[in-house]
Amino acid sequence: MGGDHGPSTVIPGAELALRRHPDLRFVLFGDEAVARSLLDQAPRLKQQSVFHHCELSVRMDDKPSQALRQGRYRSSMWRTLEAVKSGEADVAVSAGNTGALMAMAKFCLRTMANIERPAIAAIWPTLRGESIVLDVGATIGADAQQLIDFSVMGAAMARALFHIERPTVGLLNIGVEEVKGQDEIREAGRLLRVAETQGLDYHGFVEGDDLGKGTVDVVVTEGFTGNVALKTAEGTARQIASYLRAAMERTLLAKLGYLLAKSAFQRLRDKMDPSKVNGGVFLGLNGIVIKSHGGTDAEGIAAAIDLAYAMAKNGLRDKIERDLNGFHLRISDDVAADESEKSA
Amino acid sequence: MGGDHGPSTVIPGAELALRRHPDLRFVLFGDEAVARSLLDQAPRLKQQSVFHHCELSVRMDDKPSQALRQGRYRSSMWRTLEAVKSGEADVAVSAGNTGALMAMAKFCLRTMANIERPAIAAIWPTLRGESIVLDVGATIGADAQQLIDFSVMGAAMARALFHIERPTVGLLNIGVEEVKGQDEIREAGRLLRVAETQGLDYHGFVEGDDLGKGTVDVVVTEGFTGNVALKTAEGTARQIASYLRAAMERTLLAKLGYLLAKSAFQRLRDKMDPSKVNGGVFLGLNGIVIKSHGGTDAEGIAAAIDLAYAMAKNGLRDKIERDLNGFHLRISDDVAADESEKSA
């Protein structure tokens, strides 16, 4: 029921994804009266899905606390998450209200053992392919331990998604030296360096312009900065697209040139199309939740489902759990060794 | 002496700026042996400038503390700042080491009364023209009072530069509701709203994608987020330029289209050219300092000098001082009124 267009994009999107991955199965939650006729137009999906009617859906402008109060147990959003909890579904996908989805996911699925806070990971298109950036807005601020947790979870996701044995991880920082306040980032960097881990290759600090370059596979930052960076990049891309459009419409020659180079522009548009890379992944919960952009089309919904499919197929949740446990053990060993050295 | 190319871009850049503003006068600091022959090729500048030979120049990779220890009193950077302090110059312009320049500027010029920390303001090209964004990296973190100081200083700069009577000011925030940790931003917003001021029009919160849209004239944030946002936008612009280049070189038709639309592409390149908008402005010190990009060309140096010229002509420093005093008075009145109400 979520997103700006509700079932009218979600259902065709699921049908699209099913064509690409015929072994997908869907558990759908929503208002049957609205969805029924749309499902009739999606014969493949209709056959490969179970539909659960829900009397209530969370609105895009509900406050998280309000959504939780009113929609717990009975809203389509809650019941989608519950399907992951019960094991009926492997992944939850929603285009609904982000704040409400995160609040409900925390309440319903709970954070993993040793994880204080979940993170939202975004897939970032780069000159070298794709990177994972987290946290892009689950929570503001992060201490060294949380930045390390984000690093381990992001690396597990990169392994599941990009099939890289030891993904490179960078901590987002600013280049000005001897500026105060980066203590938690420095401390996280120090710990990542000492705790040699097979699961990730710690690269060091990266800066804002390394995001687009694709300097590392995983960029780690706290949620405020990550969210601003993501929206700034999206805004800049739209700004340049608008300049380009204006420039190409200005003269007859430019218009003609545009026509001739149309396929090249189409390629560029595909590269910049936000619906091609769609889906924020909630990490650190006992279950994988994918948040699609609310304003996306059926193609975007399908992209979010593709992502969910890849995550489930590659056992992301188990990978994260195993890596986190291994890393926490290693860190406590190191700290213990460090302290016994000091007391000796 | 600063920047990646030293006097070989700084001197032609100053000559360029002088052509545009014939009433400019320069006080130059550097190694006379290096600069002399370059000055001979810049006859206008040679006539309109005084040259002070300096035995030492700060290197681009010096740490700020090192630069300060070795270069105080005698480096070309220090003496440039001192020229502003003594009144020999109205503005200092440098393409040198940012960290060293900020450390020396704080030490030499000192912060204005009531200002705890300076900020670096950047000019941000937007769909509606240009905005001012600060702080883009002077210091990490900012409390409510500092965010307010940045707002007042940014608005004064917008008035001096864009000639807008009451510039609109937005506080950079993230859209996720009920996320904790934004207390200082909320408090700054509350104070900006209650303290009705003639100098600025407080708009409210803005997000990362409002930067490119130009939603407000002045965007205020703390230095870590501002620096990441600035570099992310620059990186995204370079990334898209690279996609565009690759797309246009792929087929014969695209190449032909590119040739026909060449002037349109040139317009786009001009729009995206970082040297056209060059210069971070240090605000909150007893004197205006402009930091040019280190990697820029003569055109970029000229743009930084244009900015310095506009600032000096429009009395930026006095405007800031007056606005800050007025605003601090008003805030303390409000707080006093608030407290007497409570105790009544």
Coordinates of N, CA and C in Angstrom, one line a residue, chain B residues 101-209:
Chain B
L101 N 46.3 28.0 6.7 CA 45.7 29.4 6.5 C 44.7 29.7 7.6
M102 N 43.9 28.7 8.0 CA 42.9 28.9 9.0 C 43.6 29.1 10.4
A103 N 44.6 28.2 10.6 CA 45.3 28.3 11.9 C 46.0 29.7 12.1
M104 N 46.7 30.1 11.0 CA 47.4 31.4 11.0 C 46.4 32.5 11.1
A105 N 45.3 32.4 10.4 CA 44.3 33.5 10.4 C 43.7 33.7 11.8
K106 N 43.4 32.5 12.5 CA 42.9 32.6 13.8 C 43.9 33.3 14.7
F107 N 45.1 32.9 14.6 CA 46.2 33.4 15.5 C 46.5 34.9 15.2
C108 N 46.5 35.2 13.9 CA 46.9 36.6 13.5 C 45.7 37.6 13.7
L109 N 44.6 37.2 13.1 CA 43.5 38.2 13.1 C 42.5 38.1 14.3
R110 N 42.5 36.9 14.9 CA 41.6 36.6 16.1 C 40.2 36.6 15.7
T111 N 39.3 35.9 16.4 CA 37.9 35.9 16.1 C 37.3 37.2 16.6
M112 N 36.2 37.6 16.0 CA 35.4 38.7 16.3 C 34.9 38.6 17.8
A113 N 34.6 39.7 18.4 CA 34.0 39.7 19.7 C 32.7 38.8 19.7
N114 N 32.5 38.0 20.7 CA 31.3 37.1 20.8 C 31.3 35.9 19.8
I115 N 32.3 35.8 19.0 CA 32.4 34.7 18.0 C 33.4 33.7 18.6
E116 N 33.0 32.5 18.8 CA 33.9 31.5 19.4 C 34.7 30.9 18.3
R117 N 34.1 30.6 17.1 CA 34.8 29.9 16.0 C 34.4 30.5 14.7
P118 N 35.4 30.6 13.9 CA 35.2 31.1 12.5 C 34.5 30.0 11.7
A119 N 34.1 30.3 10.5 CA 33.5 29.3 9.6 C 34.0 29.6 8.2
I120 N 34.0 28.6 7.3 CA 34.3 28.8 5.9 C 33.0 28.7 5.1
A121 N 32.8 29.8 4.4 CA 31.6 29.9 3.6 C 31.9 29.6 2.1
A122 N 31.1 28.8 1.4 CA 31.4 28.5 0.0 C 30.2 29.0 -0.8
I123 N 30.5 29.4 -2.0 CA 29.4 29.9 -2.9 C 29.0 28.6 -3.7
W124 N 27.7 28.3 -3.7 CA 27.2 27.1 -4.3 C 26.3 27.4 -5.5
P125 N 26.7 27.0 -6.7 CA 25.8 27.2 -7.9 C 24.5 26.4 -7.7
T126 N 23.4 27.1 -8.0 CA 22.1 26.4 -7.9 C 21.3 26.6 -9.1
L127 N 20.2 26.0 -9.2 CA 19.2 26.2 -10.3 C 18.7 27.6 -10.4
R128 N 18.7 28.2 -9.2 CA 18.2 29.6 -9.2 C 19.3 30.7 -9.2
G129 N 20.5 30.3 -9.2 CA 21.6 31.2 -9.2 C 22.7 30.8 -8.3
E130 N 22.9 31.4 -7.2 CA 23.9 31.0 -6.3 C 23.4 31.1 -4.8
S131 N 23.9 30.2 -4.0 CA 23.7 30.3 -2.6 C 25.0 30.3 -1.8
I132 N 24.9 30.6 -0.5 CA 26.1 30.6 0.3 C 25.9 29.4 1.3
V133 N 26.9 28.6 1.4 CA 26.8 27.4 2.3 C 27.9 27.5 3.3
L134 N 27.6 27.4 4.6 CA 28.6 27.4 5.7 C 28.2 26.6 6.9
D135 N 29.1 26.0 7.6 CA 30.5 26.0 7.5 C 30.9 24.8 6.6
V136 N 31.9 24.9 5.7 CA 32.3 23.8 4.9 C 33.6 23.2 5.3
G137 N 33.9 23.4 6.6 CA 35.1 22.6 7.1 C 36.0 23.3 8.0
A138 N 35.6 24.5 8.6 CA 36.6 25.1 9.5 C 36.6 24.4 10.8
T139 N 35.5 23.9 11.3 CA 35.5 23.1 12.6 C 34.4 22.1 12.6
I140 N 34.6 21.1 13.3 CA 33.6 20.0 13.4 C 32.6 20.3 14.5
G141 N 31.3 20.1 14.3 CA 30.3 20.3 15.3 C 30.0 21.8 15.5
A142 N 28.8 22.0 15.9 CA 28.4 23.4 16.2 C 27.2 23.4 17.2
D143 N 27.2 24.2 18.2 CA 26.1 24.2 19.1 C 25.1 25.3 18.5
A144 N 23.9 25.4 19.2 CA 22.9 26.3 18.7 C 23.4 27.7 18.5
Q145 N 24.2 28.2 19.4 CA 24.6 29.6 19.3 C 25.6 29.7 18.1
Q146 N 26.4 28.7 17.9 CA 27.3 28.8 16.7 C 26.5 28.7 15.4
L147 N 25.5 27.9 15.4 CA 24.7 27.8 14.1 C 24.0 29.2 13.9
I148 N 23.6 29.8 15.0 CA 23.0 31.2 14.8 C 24.0 32.2 14.3
D149 N 25.2 32.1 14.9 CA 26.3 33.0 14.4 C 26.6 32.8 12.9
F150 N 26.6 31.5 12.5 CA 26.8 31.2 11.1 C 25.7 31.8 10.3
S151 N 24.5 31.7 10.8 CA 23.3 32.2 10.0 C 23.4 33.7 9.8
V152 N 23.8 34.4 10.9 CA 23.9 35.9 10.8 C 25.1 36.3 9.9
M153 N 26.2 35.6 10.0 CA 27.4 35.9 9.1 C 27.1 35.6 7.7
G154 N 26.4 34.4 7.4 CA 26.1 34.0 6.1 C 25.1 35.0 5.4
A155 N 24.2 35.5 6.2 CA 23.2 36.4 5.7 C 23.9 37.7 5.4
A156 N 24.8 38.2 6.2 CA 25.5 39.4 5.9 C 26.3 39.3 4.6
M157 N 26.9 38.1 4.4 CA 27.7 37.8 3.2 C 26.7 37.8 2.0
A158 N 25.6 37.2 2.1 CA 24.6 37.2 1.0 C 24.2 38.6 0.7
R159 N 24.0 39.5 1.7 CA 23.6 40.9 1.4 C 24.7 41.6 0.7
A160 N 26.0 41.3 1.1 CA 27.1 42.0 0.5 C 27.3 41.5 -0.9
L161 N 27.0 40.3 -1.2 CA 27.4 39.7 -2.5 C 26.3 39.7 -3.5
F162 N 25.1 39.3 -3.0 CA 23.9 39.2 -3.9 C 23.0 40.4 -3.8
H163 N 23.3 41.4 -2.9 CA 22.5 42.6 -2.8 C 21.0 42.2 -2.5
I164 N 20.7 41.3 -1.6 CA 19.4 41.0 -1.2 C 19.2 41.6 0.1
E165 N 18.1 42.3 0.3 CA 17.8 43.0 1.6 C 17.7 42.0 2.7
R166 N 16.9 41.0 2.6 CA 16.7 40.0 3.7 C 16.9 38.6 3.2
P167 N 18.1 38.1 3.1 CA 18.4 36.8 2.5 C 17.6 35.7 3.3
T168 N 17.1 34.7 2.6 CA 16.5 33.6 3.3 C 17.6 32.6 3.8
V169 N 17.4 32.1 5.0 CA 18.4 31.2 5.7 C 17.7 29.9 6.0
G170 N 18.3 28.8 5.7 CA 17.8 27.5 6.1 C 18.9 26.7 6.9
L171 N 18.4 25.9 7.8 CA 19.3 25.0 8.6 C 19.3 23.7 8.0
L172 N 20.5 23.1 7.6 CA 20.5 21.8 7.0 C 20.2 20.7 8.0
N173 N 19.2 19.9 7.6 CA 18.8 18.8 8.5 C 18.4 17.6 7.7
I174 N 18.0 16.5 8.3 CA 17.5 15.4 7.6 C 16.1 15.2 7.8
G175 N 15.4 14.6 6.8 CA 13.9 14.6 6.8 C 13.3 13.6 7.8
V176 N 14.1 12.6 8.2 CA 13.5 11.6 9.1 C 13.0 12.2 10.4
E177 N 11.7 12.1 10.6 CA 11.1 12.7 11.8 C 11.4 11.9 13.1
E178 N 11.3 12.5 14.2 CA 11.5 11.9 15.5 C 12.8 11.1 15.6
V179 N 13.8 11.6 14.9 CA 15.1 11.0 15.1 C 15.8 11.9 16.1
K180 N 16.5 11.2 17.0 CA 17.1 12.0 18.1 C 18.4 12.6 17.7
G181 N 18.9 13.7 18.4 CA 20.2 14.2 18.2 C 20.3 15.5 17.5
Q182 N 19.1 16.0 17.0 CA 19.1 17.3 16.3 C 18.8 18.4 17.2
D183 N 19.1 18.2 18.5 CA 18.7 19.2 19.5 C 19.2 20.6 19.2
E184 N 20.5 20.7 18.8 CA 21.2 22.0 18.6 C 20.6 22.6 17.4
I185 N 20.2 21.8 16.4 CA 19.6 22.4 15.2 C 18.2 22.9 15.5
R186 N 17.4 22.2 16.2 CA 16.1 22.6 16.6 C 16.1 23.9 17.4
E187 N 17.1 23.9 18.4 CA 17.2 25.0 19.3 C 17.6 26.3 18.5
A188 N 18.5 26.1 17.5 CA 18.9 27.2 16.7 C 17.7 27.7 15.9
G189 N 17.0 26.8 15.4 CA 15.8 27.2 14.6 C 14.8 27.9 15.4
R190 N 14.6 27.5 16.6 CA 13.6 28.1 17.5 C 14.1 29.6 17.8
L191 N 15.4 29.8 18.1 CA 15.9 31.1 18.4 C 15.8 32.0 17.2
L192 N 16.2 31.4 16.0 CA 16.1 32.3 14.8 C 14.7 32.7 14.5
R193 N 13.7 31.9 14.9 CA 12.3 32.2 14.6 C 11.8 33.3 15.6
V194 N 12.2 33.2 16.9 CA 11.7 34.2 17.9 C 12.4 35.5 17.7
A195 N 13.7 35.5 17.4 CA 14.4 36.8 17.4 C 14.2 37.4 16.0
E196 N 13.1 38.1 15.9 CA 12.8 38.7 14.6 C 13.9 39.6 14.2
T197 N 14.5 39.4 13.1 CA 15.6 40.2 12.7 C 15.4 40.8 11.3
Q198 N 15.8 42.0 11.1 CA 15.7 42.6 9.8 C 16.7 42.1 8.8
G199 N 17.8 41.5 9.4 CA 18.9 41.1 8.5 C 18.7 39.8 7.8
L200 N 17.8 38.9 8.3 CA 17.6 37.7 7.6 C 16.2 37.2 7.8
D201 N 15.8 36.3 6.8 CA 14.5 35.7 6.8 C 14.6 34.2 7.0
Y202 N 14.3 33.8 8.2 CA 14.6 32.4 8.6 C 13.5 31.5 7.9
H203 N 14.0 30.6 7.1 CA 13.1 29.7 6.2 C 12.7 28.5 7.0
G204 N 13.6 27.9 7.8 CA 13.3 26.6 8.4 C 14.4 25.6 8.0
F205 N 14.0 24.3 8.2 CA 15.0 23.3 7.8 C 15.0 23.1 6.3
V206 N 16.2 22.7 5.8 CA 16.3 22.3 4.4 C 17.1 21.0 4.4
E207 N 17.0 20.2 3.3 CA 17.7 19.0 3.2 C 18.8 19.0 2.1
G208 N 19.5 17.9 1.9 CA 20.7 17.9 1.0 C 20.3 18.3 -0.4
D209 N 19.1 17.9 -0.9 CA 18.8 18.2 -2.3 C 18.3 19.6 -2.5

